[in-house]
Short mmCIF file of C-alpha atoms in Angstrom, two decimals:
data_model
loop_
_atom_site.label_atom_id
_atom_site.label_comp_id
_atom_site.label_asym_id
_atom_site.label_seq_id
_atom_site.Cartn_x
_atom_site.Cartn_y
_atom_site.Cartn_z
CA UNK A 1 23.02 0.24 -11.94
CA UNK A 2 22.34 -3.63 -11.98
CA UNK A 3 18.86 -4.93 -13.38
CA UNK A 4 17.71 -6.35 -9.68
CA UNK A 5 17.72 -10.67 -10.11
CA UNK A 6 14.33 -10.64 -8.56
CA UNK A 7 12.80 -8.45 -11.49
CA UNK A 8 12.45 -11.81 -14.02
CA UNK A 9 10.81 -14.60 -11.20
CA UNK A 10 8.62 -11.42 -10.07
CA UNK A 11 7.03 -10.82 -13.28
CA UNK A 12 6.79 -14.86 -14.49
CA UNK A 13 4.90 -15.58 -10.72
CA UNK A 14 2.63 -12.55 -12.70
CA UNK A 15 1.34 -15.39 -14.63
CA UNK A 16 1.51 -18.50 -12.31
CA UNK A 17 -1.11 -19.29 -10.09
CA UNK A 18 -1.11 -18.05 -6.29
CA UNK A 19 0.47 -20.65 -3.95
CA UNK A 20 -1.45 -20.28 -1.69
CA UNK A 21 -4.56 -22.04 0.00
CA UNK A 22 -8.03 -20.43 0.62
CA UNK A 23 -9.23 -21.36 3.86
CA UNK A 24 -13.07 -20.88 4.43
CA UNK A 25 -13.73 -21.65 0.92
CA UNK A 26 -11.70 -24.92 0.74
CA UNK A 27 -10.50 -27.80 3.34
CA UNK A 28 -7.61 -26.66 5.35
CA UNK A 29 -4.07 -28.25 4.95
CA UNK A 30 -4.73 -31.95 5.63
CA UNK A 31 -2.97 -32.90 9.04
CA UNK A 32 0.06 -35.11 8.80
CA UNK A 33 -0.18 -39.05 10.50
CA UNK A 34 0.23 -38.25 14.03
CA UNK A 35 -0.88 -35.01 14.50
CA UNK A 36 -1.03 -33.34 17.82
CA UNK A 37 -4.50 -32.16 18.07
CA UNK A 38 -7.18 -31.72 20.19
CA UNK A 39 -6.68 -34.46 23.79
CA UNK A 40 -9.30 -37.40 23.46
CA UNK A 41 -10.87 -38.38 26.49
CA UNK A 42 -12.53 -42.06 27.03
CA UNK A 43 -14.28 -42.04 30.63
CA UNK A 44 -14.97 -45.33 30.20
CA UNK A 45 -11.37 -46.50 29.83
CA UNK A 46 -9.85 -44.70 32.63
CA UNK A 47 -9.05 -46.40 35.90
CA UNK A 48 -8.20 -43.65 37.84
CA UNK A 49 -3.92 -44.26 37.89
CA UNK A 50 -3.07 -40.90 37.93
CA UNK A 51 -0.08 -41.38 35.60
CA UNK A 52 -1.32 -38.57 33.42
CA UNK A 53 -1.46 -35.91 35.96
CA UNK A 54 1.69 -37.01 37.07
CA UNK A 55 3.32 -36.75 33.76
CA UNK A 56 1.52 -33.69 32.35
CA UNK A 57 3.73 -30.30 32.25
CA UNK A 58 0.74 -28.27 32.09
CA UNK A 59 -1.51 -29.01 34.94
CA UNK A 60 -4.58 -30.06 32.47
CA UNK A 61 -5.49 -33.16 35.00
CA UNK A 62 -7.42 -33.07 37.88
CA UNK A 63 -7.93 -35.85 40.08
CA UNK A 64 -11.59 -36.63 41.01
CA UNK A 65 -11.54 -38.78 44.21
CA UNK A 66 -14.83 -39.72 44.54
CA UNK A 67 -15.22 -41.28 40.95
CA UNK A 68 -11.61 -42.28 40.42
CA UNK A 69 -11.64 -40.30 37.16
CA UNK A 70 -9.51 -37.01 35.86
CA UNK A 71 -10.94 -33.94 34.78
CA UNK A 72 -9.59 -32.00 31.75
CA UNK A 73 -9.10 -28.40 31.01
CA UNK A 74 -7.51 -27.95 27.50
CA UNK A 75 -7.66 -24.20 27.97
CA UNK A 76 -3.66 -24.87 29.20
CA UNK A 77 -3.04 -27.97 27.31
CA UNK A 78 0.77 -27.64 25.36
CA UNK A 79 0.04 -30.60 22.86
CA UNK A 80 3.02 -32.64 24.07
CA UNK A 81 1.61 -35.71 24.03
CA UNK A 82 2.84 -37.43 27.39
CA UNK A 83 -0.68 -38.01 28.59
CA UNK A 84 -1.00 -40.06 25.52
CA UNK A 85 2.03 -41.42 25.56
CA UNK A 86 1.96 -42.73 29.67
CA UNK A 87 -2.09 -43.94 29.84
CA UNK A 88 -1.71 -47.52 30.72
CA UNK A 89 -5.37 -48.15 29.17
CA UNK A 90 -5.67 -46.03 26.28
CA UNK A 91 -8.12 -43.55 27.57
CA UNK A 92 -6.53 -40.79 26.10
CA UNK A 93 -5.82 -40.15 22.60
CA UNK A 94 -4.90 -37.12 19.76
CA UNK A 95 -7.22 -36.31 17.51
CA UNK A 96 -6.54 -34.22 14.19
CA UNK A 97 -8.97 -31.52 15.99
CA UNK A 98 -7.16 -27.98 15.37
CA UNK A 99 -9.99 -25.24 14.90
CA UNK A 100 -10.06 -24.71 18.41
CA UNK A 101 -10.91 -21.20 18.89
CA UNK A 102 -13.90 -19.78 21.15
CA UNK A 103 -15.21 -16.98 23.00
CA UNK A 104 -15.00 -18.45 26.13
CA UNK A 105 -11.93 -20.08 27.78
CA UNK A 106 -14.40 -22.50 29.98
CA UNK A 107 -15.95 -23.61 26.29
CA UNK A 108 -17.59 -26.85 26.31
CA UNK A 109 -15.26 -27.81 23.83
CA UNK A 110 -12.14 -27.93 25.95
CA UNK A 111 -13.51 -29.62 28.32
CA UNK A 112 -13.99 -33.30 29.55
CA UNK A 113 -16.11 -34.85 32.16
CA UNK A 114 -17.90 -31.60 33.60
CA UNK A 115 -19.80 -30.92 36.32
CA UNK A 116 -23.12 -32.95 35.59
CA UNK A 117 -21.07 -35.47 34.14
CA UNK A 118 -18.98 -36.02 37.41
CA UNK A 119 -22.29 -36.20 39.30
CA UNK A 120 -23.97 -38.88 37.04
CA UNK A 121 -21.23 -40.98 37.29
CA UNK A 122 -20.91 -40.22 41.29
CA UNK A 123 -24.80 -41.23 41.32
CA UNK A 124 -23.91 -44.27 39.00
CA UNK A 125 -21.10 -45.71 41.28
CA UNK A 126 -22.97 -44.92 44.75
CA UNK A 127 -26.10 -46.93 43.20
CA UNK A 128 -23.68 -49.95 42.35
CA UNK A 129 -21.58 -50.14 45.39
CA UNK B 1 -14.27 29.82 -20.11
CA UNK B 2 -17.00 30.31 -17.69
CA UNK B 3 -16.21 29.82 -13.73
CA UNK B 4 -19.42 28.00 -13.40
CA UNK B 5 -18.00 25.58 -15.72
CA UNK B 6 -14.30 25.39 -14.35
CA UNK B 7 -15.58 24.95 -10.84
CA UNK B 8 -17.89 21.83 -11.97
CA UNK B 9 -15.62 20.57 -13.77
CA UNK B 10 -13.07 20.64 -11.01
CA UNK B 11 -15.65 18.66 -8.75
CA UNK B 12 -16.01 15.46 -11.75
CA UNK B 13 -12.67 15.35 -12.28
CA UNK B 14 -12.20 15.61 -8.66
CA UNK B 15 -14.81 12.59 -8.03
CA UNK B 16 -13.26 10.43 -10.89
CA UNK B 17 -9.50 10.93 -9.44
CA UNK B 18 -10.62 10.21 -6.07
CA UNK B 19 -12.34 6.96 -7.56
CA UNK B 20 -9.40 5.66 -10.13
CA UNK B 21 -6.38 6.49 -7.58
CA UNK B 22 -8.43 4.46 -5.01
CA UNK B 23 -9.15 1.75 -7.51
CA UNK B 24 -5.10 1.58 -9.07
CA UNK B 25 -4.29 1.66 -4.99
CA UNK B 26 -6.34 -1.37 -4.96
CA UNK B 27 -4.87 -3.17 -8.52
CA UNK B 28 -1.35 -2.16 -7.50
CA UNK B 29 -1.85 -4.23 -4.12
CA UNK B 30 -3.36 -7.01 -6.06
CA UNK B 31 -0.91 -6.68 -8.91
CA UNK B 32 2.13 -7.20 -6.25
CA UNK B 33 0.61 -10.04 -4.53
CA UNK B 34 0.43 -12.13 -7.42
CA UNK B 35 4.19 -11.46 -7.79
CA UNK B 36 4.92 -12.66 -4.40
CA UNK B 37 2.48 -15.95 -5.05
CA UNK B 38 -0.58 -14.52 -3.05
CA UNK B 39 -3.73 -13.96 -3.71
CA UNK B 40 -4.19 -10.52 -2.22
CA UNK B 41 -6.93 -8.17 -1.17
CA UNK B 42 -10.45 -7.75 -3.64
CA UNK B 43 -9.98 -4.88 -5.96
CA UNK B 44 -11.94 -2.66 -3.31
CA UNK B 45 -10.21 -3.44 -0.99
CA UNK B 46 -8.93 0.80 -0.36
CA UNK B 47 -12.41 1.92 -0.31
CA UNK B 48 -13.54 -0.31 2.62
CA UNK B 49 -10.04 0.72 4.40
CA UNK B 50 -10.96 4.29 3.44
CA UNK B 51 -14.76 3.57 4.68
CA UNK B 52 -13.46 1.95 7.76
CA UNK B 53 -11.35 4.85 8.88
CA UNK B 54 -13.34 7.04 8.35
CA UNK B 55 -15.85 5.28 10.86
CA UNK B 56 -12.93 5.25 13.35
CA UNK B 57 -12.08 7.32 16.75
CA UNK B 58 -9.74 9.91 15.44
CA UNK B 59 -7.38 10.04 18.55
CA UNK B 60 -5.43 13.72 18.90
CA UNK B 61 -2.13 13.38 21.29
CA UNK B 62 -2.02 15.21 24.04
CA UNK B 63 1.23 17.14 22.86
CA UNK B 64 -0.14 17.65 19.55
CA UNK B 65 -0.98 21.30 18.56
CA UNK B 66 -3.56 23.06 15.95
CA UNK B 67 -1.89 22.31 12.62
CA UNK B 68 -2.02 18.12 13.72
CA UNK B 69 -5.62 18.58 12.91
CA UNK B 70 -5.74 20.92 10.40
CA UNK B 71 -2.36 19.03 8.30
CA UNK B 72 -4.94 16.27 6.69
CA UNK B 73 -7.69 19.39 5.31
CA UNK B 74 -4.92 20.89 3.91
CA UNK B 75 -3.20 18.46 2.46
CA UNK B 76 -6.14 17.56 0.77
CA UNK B 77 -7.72 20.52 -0.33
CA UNK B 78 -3.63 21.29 -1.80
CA UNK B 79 -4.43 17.80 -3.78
CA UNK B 80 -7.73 18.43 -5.06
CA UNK B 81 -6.17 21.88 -5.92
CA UNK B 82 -3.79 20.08 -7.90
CA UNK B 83 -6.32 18.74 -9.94
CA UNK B 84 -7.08 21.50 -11.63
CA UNK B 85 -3.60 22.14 -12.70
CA UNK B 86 -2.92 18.56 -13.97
CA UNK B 87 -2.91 17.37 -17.66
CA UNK B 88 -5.06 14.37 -17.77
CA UNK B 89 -5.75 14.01 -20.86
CA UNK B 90 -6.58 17.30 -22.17
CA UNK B 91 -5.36 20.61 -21.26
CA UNK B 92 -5.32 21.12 -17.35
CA UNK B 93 -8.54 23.13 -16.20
CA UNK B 94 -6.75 26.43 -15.55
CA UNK B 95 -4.40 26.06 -18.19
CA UNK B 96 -2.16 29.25 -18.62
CA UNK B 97 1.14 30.40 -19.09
CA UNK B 98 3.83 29.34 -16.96
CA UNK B 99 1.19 27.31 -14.88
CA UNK B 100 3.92 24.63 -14.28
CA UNK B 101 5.19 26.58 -11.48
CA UNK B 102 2.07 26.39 -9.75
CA UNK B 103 1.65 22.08 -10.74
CA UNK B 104 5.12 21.91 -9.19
CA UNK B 105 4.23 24.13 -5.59
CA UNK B 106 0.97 22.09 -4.78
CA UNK B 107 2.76 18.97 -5.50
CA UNK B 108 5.30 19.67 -3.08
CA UNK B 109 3.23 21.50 -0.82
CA UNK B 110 1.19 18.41 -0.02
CA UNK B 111 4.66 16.92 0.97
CA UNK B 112 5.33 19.59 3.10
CA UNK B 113 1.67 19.61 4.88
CA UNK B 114 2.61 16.63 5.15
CA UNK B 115 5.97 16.91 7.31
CA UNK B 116 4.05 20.11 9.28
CA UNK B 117 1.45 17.92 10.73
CA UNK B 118 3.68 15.28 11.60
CA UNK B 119 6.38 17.89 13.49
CA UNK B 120 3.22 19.18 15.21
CA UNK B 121 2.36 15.39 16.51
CA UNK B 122 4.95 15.41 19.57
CA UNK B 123 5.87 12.01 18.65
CA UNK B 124 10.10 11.72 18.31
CA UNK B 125 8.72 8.79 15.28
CA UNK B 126 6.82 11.28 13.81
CA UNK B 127 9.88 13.80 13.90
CA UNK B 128 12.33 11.05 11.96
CA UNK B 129 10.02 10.52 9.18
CA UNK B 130 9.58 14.22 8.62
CA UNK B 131 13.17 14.90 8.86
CA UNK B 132 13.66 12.05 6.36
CA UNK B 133 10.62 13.43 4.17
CA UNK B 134 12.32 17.06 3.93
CA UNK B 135 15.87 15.94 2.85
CA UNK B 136 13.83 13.27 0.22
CA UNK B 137 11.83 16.90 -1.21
CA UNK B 138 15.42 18.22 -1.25
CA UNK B 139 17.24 15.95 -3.40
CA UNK B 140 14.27 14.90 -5.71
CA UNK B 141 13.00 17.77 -6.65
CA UNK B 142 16.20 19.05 -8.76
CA UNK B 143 16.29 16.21 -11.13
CA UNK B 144 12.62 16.48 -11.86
CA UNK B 145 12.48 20.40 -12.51
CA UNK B 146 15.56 20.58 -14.15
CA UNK B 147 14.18 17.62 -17.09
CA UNK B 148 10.56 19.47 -16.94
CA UNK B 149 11.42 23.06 -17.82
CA UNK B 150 14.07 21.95 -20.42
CA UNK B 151 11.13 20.22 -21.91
CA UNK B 152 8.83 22.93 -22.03
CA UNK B 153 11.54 25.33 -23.19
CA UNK B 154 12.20 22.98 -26.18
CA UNK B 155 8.87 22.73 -26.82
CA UNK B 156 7.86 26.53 -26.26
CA UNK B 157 10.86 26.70 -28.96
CA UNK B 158 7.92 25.71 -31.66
CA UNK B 159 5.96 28.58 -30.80
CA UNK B 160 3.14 27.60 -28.81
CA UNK B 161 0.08 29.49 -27.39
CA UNK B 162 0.90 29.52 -23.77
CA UNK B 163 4.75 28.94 -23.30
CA UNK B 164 5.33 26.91 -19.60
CA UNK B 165 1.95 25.75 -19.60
CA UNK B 166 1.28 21.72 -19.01
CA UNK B 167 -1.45 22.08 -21.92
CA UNK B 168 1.74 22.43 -24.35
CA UNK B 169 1.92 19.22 -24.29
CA UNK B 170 -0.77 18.56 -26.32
CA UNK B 171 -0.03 21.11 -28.91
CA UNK B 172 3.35 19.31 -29.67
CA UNK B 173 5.47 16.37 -28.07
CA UNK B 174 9.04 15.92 -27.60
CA UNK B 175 9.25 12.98 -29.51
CA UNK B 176 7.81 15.09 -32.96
CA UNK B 177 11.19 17.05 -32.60
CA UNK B 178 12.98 13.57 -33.92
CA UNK B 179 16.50 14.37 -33.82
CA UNK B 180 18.26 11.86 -32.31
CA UNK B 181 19.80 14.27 -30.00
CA UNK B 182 16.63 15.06 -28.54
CA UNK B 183 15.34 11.51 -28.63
CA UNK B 184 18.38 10.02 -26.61
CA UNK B 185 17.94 12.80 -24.16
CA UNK B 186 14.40 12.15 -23.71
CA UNK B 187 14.78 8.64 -23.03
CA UNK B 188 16.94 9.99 -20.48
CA UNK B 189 15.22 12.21 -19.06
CA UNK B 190 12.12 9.22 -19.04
CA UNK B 191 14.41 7.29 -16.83
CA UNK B 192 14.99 10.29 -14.43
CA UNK B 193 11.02 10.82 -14.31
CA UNK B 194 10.43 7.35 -13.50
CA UNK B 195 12.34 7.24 -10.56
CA UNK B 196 11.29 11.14 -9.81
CA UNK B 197 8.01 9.49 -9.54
CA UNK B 198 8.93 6.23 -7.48
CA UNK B 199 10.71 8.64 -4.79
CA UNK B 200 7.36 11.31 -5.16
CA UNK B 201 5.03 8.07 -4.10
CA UNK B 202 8.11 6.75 -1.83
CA UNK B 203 7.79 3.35 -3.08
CA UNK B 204 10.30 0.95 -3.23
CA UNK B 205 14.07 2.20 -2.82
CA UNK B 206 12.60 5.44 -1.47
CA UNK B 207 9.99 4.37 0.85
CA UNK B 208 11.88 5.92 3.44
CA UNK B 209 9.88 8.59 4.99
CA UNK B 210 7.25 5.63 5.74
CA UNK B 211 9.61 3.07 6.32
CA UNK B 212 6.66 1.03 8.58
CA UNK B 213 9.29 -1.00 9.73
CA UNK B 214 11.80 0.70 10.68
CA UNK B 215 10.22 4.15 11.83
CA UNK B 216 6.61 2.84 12.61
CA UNK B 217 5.12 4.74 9.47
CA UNK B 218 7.29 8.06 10.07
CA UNK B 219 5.24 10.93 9.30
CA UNK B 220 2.26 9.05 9.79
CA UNK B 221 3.07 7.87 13.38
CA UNK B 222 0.45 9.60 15.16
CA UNK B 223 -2.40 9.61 12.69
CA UNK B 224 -5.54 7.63 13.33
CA UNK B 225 -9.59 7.41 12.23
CA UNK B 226 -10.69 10.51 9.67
CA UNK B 227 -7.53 12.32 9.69
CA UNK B 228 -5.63 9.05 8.31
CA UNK B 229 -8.28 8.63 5.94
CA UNK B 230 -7.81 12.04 4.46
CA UNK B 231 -3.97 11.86 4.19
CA UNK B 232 -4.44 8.12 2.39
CA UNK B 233 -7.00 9.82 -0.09
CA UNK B 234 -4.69 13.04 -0.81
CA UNK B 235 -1.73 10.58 -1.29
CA UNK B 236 -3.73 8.42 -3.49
CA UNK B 237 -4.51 11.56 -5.72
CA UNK B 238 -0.81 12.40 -5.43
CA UNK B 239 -0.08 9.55 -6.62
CA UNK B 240 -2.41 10.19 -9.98
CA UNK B 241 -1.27 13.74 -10.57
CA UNK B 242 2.80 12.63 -10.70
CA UNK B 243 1.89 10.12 -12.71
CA UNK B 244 -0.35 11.70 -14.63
CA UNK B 245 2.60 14.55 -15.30
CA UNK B 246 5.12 11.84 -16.33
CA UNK B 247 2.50 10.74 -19.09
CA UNK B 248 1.36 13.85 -20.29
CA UNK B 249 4.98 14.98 -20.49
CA UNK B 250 6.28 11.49 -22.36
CA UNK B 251 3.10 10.04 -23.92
CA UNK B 252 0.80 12.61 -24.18
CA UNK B 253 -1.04 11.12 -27.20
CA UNK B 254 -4.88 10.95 -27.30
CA UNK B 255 -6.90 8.57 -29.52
CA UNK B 256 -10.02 10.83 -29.70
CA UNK B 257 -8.17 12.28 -32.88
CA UNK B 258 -7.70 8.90 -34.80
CA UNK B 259 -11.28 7.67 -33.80
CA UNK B 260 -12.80 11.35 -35.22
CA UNK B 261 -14.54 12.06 -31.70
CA UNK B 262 -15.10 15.33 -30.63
CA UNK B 263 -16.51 17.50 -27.40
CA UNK B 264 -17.65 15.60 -24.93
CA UNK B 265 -17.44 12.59 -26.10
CA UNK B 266 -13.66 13.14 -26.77
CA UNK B 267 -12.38 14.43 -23.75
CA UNK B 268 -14.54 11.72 -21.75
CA UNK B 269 -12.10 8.99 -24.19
CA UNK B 270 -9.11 10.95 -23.89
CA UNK B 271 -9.86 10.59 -19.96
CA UNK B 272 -10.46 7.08 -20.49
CA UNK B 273 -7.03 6.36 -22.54
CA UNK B 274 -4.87 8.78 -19.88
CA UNK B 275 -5.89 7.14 -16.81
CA UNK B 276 -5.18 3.41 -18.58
CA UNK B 277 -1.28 4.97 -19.48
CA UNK B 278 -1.08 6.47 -16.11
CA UNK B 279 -1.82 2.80 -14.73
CA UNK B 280 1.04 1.71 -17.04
CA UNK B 281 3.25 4.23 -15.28
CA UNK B 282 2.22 3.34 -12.05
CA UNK B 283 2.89 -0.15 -12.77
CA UNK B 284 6.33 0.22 -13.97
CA UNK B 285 6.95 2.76 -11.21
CA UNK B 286 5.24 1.45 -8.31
CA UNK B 287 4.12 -2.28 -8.38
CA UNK B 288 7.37 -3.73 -10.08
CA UNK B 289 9.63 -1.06 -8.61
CA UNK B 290 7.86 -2.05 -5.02
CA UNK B 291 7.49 -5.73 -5.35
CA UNK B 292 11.49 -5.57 -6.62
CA UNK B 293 13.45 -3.59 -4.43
CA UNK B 294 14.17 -2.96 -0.93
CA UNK B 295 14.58 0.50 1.09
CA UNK B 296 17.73 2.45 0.85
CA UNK B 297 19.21 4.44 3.31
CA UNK B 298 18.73 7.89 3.26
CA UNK B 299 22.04 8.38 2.65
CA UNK B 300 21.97 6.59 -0.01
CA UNK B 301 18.95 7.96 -1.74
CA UNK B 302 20.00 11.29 -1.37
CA UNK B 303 23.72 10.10 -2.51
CA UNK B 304 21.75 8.08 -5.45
CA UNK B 305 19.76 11.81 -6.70
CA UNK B 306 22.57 13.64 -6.16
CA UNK B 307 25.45 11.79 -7.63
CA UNK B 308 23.41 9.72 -10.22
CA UNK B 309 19.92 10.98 -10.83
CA UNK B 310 20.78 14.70 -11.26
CA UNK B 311 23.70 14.11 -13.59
CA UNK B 312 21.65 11.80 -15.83
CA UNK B 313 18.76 14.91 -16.07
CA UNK B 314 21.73 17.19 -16.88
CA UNK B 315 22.80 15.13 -19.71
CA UNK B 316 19.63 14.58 -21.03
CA UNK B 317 18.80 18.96 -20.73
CA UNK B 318 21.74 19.38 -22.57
CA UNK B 319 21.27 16.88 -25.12
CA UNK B 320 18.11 18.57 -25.71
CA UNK B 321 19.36 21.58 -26.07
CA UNK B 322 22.02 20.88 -28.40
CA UNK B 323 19.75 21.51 -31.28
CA UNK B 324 18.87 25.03 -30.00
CA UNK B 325 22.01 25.79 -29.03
CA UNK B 326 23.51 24.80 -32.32
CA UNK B 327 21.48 27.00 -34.32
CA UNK B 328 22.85 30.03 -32.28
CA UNK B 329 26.64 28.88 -32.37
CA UNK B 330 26.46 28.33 -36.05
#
């Protein structure tokens, strides 16, 4: 019977440290330069082209007609990027946002330009016009 | 001896068992995650898991029958009958002669509950892992008998009190016979007991029966909540009492003699100093065995006691017998 090769790096890892990293207690693995996290939206920047509902897979984007703005629902977002990518004016952007989890799928947190938010601006606009 | 007496004494050592099998459960899973680079579970961690099913729904199958429920009470009560048979440290509570039989029957009795309540789950997983467990009592067993009753027939050779009792072993040890006939035999037969005891705890090559991934836990298929818990704690104390035989049989040395203890005081030490060589064992047996190898078929690990294992404990009987045997020739 053969002395397993695994017997020698098991017992000197005995003595090593654990390679491993302790979440809750310490930072998570820093994100790399262009990670794909959470989908920045800029309400201020958008124009209303529709180029991101066009190009997203996913069906995050919906059009609001009245405002000329999109509405997002991250709840389906993939992460690919082509929002980002396509926005003629910058309005959209990655962050390194990646703790994402929640109770509830209609979280505030996954979503931009709610409700209210869509009524404001509707109340903004009609007062300007 | 009073009964009074015997039966308390079965409860403590029944309490401390329960408590260091729980706690070297917990060091061995520590003790292998640091070999694979991880940091692993707190020491504790088996007495919250024990805690936690304990506070879960026990869920009976509908095709299970009478003995699914009754399996985990008996396979503990077996256990915590084997306590009182087991060397650990000092001479086994109901220490008499030929007692070794008995030591032997409970530890493969629990085995067998074992298989009983998972035939009576109804589940076709359940039935695998049982039919794997029986042909694993099959083959091991042999080896492991064969080495321990050449042991105690060598040593009953020095006249001892109770011949066949596991409290010979701390009237003499097989190592004070010194001929190095007997001492190449009983390294032998320490390599046969090792992995005796690896394929008692099915860890490593022989974690067959279990085999979580390949047979979704075998025998264990169907357990849930209390019932679980019981079968993890009778395991666990299992696991203590076959390791607790290898060490009495191959280092049964005490220190309460060189330190001049005595009552007590010395059996409390001699506790003490068992239970940190029995943690020795286990780690030889169990972590490193565990964290080194993978599973064999059970072809092969009955093909591995049978062709390897049980001619190795022959060679090492007869080696130890050549003394004896000599004398008569002569």
């Amino acid at each position: 019977m053969k002395i397993p090769p695994t017997l020698s790096v098991v017992l000197s890892n005995l003595l090593k440290k654990p390679a491993t990293n302790p979440f809750p207690h310490t930072d998570p693995v820093p994100t790399p330069e262009g990670f794909r996290g959470k989908v920045v939206y800029h309400v201020d920047k958008c124009i209303g082209c529709k180029l991101c509902v066009t190009v997203c897979p996913a069906g995050v984007f919906e059009y609001v007609e009245e405002i000329k703005k999109v509405t997002l629902w991250l709840g389906r977002c993939v992460f690919c990027q082509q929002c980002v990518d396509v926005c003629p004016t910058n309005a959209l952007e990655m962050s390194n946002e990646f703790l994402l989890a929640t109770y509830d799928k209609y979280d505030d947190n996954l979503r931009w330009l709610k409700d209210e938010e869509i009524e404001e601006l509707r109340a903004k606009q009609g007062g300007k016009t | 001896m009073n009964i009074i007496y015997i039966t308390l004494g079965l409860i403590a050592i029944y309490l401390y068992v329960s408590f260091v099998s729980l706690l070297w459960e917990g060091l061995d899973r520590k003790l292998v995650a640091r070999m694979q680079r991880r940091i692993g579970p707190p020491i504790l961690q088996p007495f919250y898991d024990f805690l936690k099913l304990l506070s879960k729904e026990s869920i009976i199958p509908r095709d299970a029958n009478k003995l699914f429920e009754l399996a985990p009470v008996l396979a503990l009560a077996s256990s915590i009958a084997l306590l009182a048979y087991t060397p650990l440290g000092f001479e086994p509570l109901l220490a008499t002669k030929g007692d070794v039989i008995v030591f032997i029957y409970l530890l493969t009795l629990i085995a067998f509950i074992r298989v009983i309540g998972a035939v009576s789950s109804g589940s076709p997983y359940a039935q695998i892992g049982a039919q794997r467990e029986i042909v694993m009592i099959a083959s091991r067993e042999v080896p492991m008998m064969l080495g321990l009753f050449a042991i105690l027939w060598r040593l009953s050779k020095l006249g001892v009190e109770k011949p066949f009792s596991l409290g010979t072993f701390y009237q003499y040890n097989i190592w004070e016979i010194g001929t190095p006939a007997t001492i190449v035999g009983t390294l032998i037969l320490l390599v046969v007991f090792i992995f005796w005891l690896a394929s008692e705890i099915e860890v490593g090559y022989f974690n067959i029966p279990e085999a979580e991934t390949e047979v979704a836990e075998g025998p264990m298929a169907e357990y849930s909540g209390r019932h679980l818990a019981l079968f993890k704690l009778s395991n666990a104390l299992k696991e203590f009492a076959s390791a607790s035989l290898v060490v009495a049989i191959f280092f049964p040395w005490g220190l309460s003699g060189y330190l001049g203890i005595s009552g007590i005081g010395a059996l409390i030490i001699d506790l003490l100093f068992h239970t940190l060589k029995v943690f020795a064992v286990l780690f030889v047996s169990m972590s490193v065995f565990r964290a080194v190898t993978g599973r064999l078929k059970i072809t092969q690990a009955v093909g591995m006691f049978w062709s390897r294992i049980i001619p190795m404990s022959l060679i090492g009987v007869i080696l130890l017998a050549i003394d004896v045997l000599g004398g008569v020739i002569a």
